Tab-separated table of C-alpha atoms in Angstrom:
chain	number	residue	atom	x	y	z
A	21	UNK	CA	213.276	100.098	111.046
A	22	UNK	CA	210.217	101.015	108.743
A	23	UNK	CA	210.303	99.512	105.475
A	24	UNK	CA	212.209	100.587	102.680
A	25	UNK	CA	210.711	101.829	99.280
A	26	UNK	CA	211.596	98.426	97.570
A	27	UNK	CA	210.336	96.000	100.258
A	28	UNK	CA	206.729	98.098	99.781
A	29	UNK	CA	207.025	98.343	96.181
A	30	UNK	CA	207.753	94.142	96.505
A	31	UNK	CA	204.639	94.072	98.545
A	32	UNK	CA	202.632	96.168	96.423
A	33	UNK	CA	203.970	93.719	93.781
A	34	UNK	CA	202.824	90.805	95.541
A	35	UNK	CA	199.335	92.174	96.335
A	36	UNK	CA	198.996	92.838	92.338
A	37	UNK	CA	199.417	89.098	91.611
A	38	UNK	CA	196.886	87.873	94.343
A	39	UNK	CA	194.528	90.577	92.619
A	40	UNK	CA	195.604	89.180	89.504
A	41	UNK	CA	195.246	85.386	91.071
A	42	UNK	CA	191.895	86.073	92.369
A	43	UNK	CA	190.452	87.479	89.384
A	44	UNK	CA	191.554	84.207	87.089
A	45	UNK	CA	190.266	82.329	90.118
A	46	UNK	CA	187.345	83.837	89.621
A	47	UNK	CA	187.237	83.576	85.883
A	48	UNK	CA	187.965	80.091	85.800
A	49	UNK	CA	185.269	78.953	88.471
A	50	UNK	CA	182.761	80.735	86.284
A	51	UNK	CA	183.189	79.421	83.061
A	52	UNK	CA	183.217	76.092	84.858
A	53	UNK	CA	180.129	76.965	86.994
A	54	UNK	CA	178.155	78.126	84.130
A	55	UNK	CA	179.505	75.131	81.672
A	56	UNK	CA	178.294	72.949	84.147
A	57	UNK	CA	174.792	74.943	84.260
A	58	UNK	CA	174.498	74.704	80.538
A	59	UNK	CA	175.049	71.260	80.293
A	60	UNK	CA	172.756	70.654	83.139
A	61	UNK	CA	169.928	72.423	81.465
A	62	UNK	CA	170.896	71.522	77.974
A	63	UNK	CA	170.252	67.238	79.531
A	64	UNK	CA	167.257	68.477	80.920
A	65	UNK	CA	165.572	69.992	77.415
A	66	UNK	CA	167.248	67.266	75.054
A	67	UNK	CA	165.441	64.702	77.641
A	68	UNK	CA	162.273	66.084	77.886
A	69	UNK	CA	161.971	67.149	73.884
A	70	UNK	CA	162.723	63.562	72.497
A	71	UNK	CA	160.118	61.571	75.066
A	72	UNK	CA	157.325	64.829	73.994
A	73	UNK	CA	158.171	64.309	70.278
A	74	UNK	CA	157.311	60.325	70.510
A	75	UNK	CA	154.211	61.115	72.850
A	76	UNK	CA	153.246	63.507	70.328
A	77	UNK	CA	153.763	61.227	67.547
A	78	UNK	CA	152.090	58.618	69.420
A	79	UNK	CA	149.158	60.027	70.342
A	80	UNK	CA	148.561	61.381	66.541
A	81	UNK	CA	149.215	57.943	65.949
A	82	UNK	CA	146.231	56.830	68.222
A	83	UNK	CA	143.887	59.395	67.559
A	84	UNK	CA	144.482	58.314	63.679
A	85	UNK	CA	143.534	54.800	64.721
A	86	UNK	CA	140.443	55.848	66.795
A	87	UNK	CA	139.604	57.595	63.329
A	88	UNK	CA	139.675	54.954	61.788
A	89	UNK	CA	137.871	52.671	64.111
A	90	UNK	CA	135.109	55.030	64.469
A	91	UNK	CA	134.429	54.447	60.491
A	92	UNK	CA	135.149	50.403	60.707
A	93	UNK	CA	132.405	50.585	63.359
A	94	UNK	CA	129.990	52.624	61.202
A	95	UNK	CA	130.333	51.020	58.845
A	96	UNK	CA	129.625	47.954	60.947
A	97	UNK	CA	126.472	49.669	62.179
A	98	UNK	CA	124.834	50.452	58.219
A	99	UNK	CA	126.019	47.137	57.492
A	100	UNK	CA	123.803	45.471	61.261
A	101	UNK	CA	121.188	47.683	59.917
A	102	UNK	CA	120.925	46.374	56.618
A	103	UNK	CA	121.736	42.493	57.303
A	104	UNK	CA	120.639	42.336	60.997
A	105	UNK	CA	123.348	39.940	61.606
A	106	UNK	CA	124.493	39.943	65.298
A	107	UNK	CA	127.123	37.545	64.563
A	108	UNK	CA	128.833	40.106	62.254
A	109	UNK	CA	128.331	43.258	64.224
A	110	UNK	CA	129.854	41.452	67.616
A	111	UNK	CA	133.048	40.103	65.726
A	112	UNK	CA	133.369	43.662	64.283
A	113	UNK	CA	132.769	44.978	68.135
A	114	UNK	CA	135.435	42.210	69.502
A	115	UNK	CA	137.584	43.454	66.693
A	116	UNK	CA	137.615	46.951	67.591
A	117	UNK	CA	137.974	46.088	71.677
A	118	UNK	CA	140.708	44.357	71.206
A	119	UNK	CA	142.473	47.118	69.008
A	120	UNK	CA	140.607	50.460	71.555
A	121	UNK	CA	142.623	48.030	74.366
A	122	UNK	CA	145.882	48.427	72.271
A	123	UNK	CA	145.307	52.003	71.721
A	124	UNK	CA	145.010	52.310	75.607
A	125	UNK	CA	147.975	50.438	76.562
A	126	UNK	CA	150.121	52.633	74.045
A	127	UNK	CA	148.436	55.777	76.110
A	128	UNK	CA	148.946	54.479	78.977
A	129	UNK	CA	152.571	54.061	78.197
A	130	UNK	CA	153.189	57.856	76.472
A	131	UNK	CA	151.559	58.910	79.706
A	132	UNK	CA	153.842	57.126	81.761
A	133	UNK	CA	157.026	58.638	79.683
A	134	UNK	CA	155.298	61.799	79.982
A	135	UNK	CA	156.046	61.368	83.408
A	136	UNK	CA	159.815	60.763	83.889
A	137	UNK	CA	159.366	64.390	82.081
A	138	UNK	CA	157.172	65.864	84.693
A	139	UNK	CA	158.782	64.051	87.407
A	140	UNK	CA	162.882	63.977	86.477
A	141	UNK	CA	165.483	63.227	88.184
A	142	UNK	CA	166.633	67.292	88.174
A	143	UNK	CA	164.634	69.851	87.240
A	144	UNK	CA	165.504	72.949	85.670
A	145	UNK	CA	164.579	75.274	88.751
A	146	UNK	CA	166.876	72.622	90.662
A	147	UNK	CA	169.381	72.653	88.199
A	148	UNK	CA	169.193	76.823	88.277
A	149	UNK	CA	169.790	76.367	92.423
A	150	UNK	CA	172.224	73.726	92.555
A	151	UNK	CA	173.919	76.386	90.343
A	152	UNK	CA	173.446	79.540	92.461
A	153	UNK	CA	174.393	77.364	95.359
A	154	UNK	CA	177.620	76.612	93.729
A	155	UNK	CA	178.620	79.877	92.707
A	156	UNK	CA	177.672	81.008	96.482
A	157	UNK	CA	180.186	78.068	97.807
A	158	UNK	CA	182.696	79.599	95.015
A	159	UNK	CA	182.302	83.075	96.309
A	160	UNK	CA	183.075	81.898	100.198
A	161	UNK	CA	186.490	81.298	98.709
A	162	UNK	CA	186.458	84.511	96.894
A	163	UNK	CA	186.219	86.257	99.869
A	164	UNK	CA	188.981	84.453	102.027
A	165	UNK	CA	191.249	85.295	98.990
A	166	UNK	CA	190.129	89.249	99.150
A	167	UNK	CA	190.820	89.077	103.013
A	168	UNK	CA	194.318	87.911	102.281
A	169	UNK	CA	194.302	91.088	99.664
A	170	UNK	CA	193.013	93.423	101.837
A	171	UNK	CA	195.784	91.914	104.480
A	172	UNK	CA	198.426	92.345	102.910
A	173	UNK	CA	197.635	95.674	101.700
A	174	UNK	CA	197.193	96.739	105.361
A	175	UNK	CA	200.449	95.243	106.390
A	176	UNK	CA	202.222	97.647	103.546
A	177	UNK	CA	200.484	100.652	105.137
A	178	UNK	CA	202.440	102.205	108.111
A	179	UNK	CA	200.750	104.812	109.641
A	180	UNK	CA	203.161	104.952	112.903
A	181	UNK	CA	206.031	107.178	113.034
A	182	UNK	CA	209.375	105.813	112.146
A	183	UNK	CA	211.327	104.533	114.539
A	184	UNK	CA	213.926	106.501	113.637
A	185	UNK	CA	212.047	109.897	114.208
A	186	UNK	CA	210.916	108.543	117.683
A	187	UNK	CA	214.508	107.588	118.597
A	188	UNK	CA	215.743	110.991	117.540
A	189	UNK	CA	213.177	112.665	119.694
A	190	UNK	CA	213.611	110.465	122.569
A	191	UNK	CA	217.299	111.815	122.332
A	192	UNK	CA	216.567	115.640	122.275
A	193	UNK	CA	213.846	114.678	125.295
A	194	UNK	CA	216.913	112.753	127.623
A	195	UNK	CA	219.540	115.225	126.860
A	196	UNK	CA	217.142	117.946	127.827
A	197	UNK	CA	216.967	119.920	124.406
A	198	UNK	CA	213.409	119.744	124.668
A	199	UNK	CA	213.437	123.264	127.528
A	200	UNK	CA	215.460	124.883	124.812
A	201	UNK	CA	212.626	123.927	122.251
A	202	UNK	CA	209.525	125.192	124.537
A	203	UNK	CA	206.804	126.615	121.992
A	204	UNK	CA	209.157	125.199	118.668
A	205	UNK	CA	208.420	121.468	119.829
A	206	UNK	CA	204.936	121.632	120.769
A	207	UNK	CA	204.037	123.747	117.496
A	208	UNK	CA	205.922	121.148	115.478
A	209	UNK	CA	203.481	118.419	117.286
A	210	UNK	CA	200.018	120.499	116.499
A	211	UNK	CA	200.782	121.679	112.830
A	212	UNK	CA	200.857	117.641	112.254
């Protein structure tokens, strides 16, 4: 027997609250997804702005002290000119090595912290995959979850005859009622 007009409209009910299901599903995976993305990207910036800000500072830091180096060794220079003592002129020189070797080291270092920026663990454009790749393995299970939709929505459509109506006509067939039908029963068949 075909279903009754309550068992479909319980079935119809049913395949509202997967609908429903799915789209919270859905919902809920995204705002996690793109929390996740944010955060990701938001590490990423915060990161890479505090080690630019010190190699910025830094190196205004070491140009300042090239500055003034340049005028200590001028200075050294007019002074060599005016004295011609070598002694004084190669301390000065030793002097300013020793602090042009500082300056380098400190380089050296803002270049290497420059470099866990260029270099990081995850990148943005990785960080912009690894979230389109989740979102992909997120929609796999969309789907399986609109499969069961569209499932159950096929099960609720009948589109054979009743049983009943092919029982009844099996009976007018065996008791022969059909002859008395002729035209009548094959006329009912095409105006379907």
């Amino acid at each position: 027997m075909g279903k009754t007009v309550k068992a479909t409209k319980a079935g119809l009910k049913d395949a509202h609250e997967m609908v429903e299901s799915l789209k919270q599903m859905i919902q809920s995976d995204l705002r996690k997804q793109r929390s996740g993305f944010e955060d990701a990207l938001a590490s990423r910036l915060r990161e890479a702005e505090n080690v630019i800000l010190d190699s910025s500072k830094s190196k205004v830091a070491i140009v300042a002290g090239v500055g003034v180096m340049r005028k200590d060794l001028e200075r050294a220079q007019r002074k060599f000119s005016k004295s011609n003592n070598v002694e004084e002129l190669k301390e000065t020189l030793i002097t300013l090595s020793k602090k042009l070797r500082k300056l380098r080291r400190t380089n050296n270092r803002v270049v290497a912290s420059l470099g866990t920026v260029l270099n990081p663990t995850l990148s943005a454009v990785e960080v912009v995959e690894r979230f389109a790749s989740d979102l992909q393995r997120e929609a796999g299970t969309w789907e399986r979850h609109g499969r069961e939709i569209d499932d159950a929505i096929m099960e609720l459509c009948q589109d054979n005859q009743p049983a009943e109506m092919v029982e009844l006509e099996a009976y007018i067939e065996h008791q022969g009622y059909s002859a008395l039908l002729g035209d009548a029963h094959s006329s009912s068949e095409e105006a379907e």
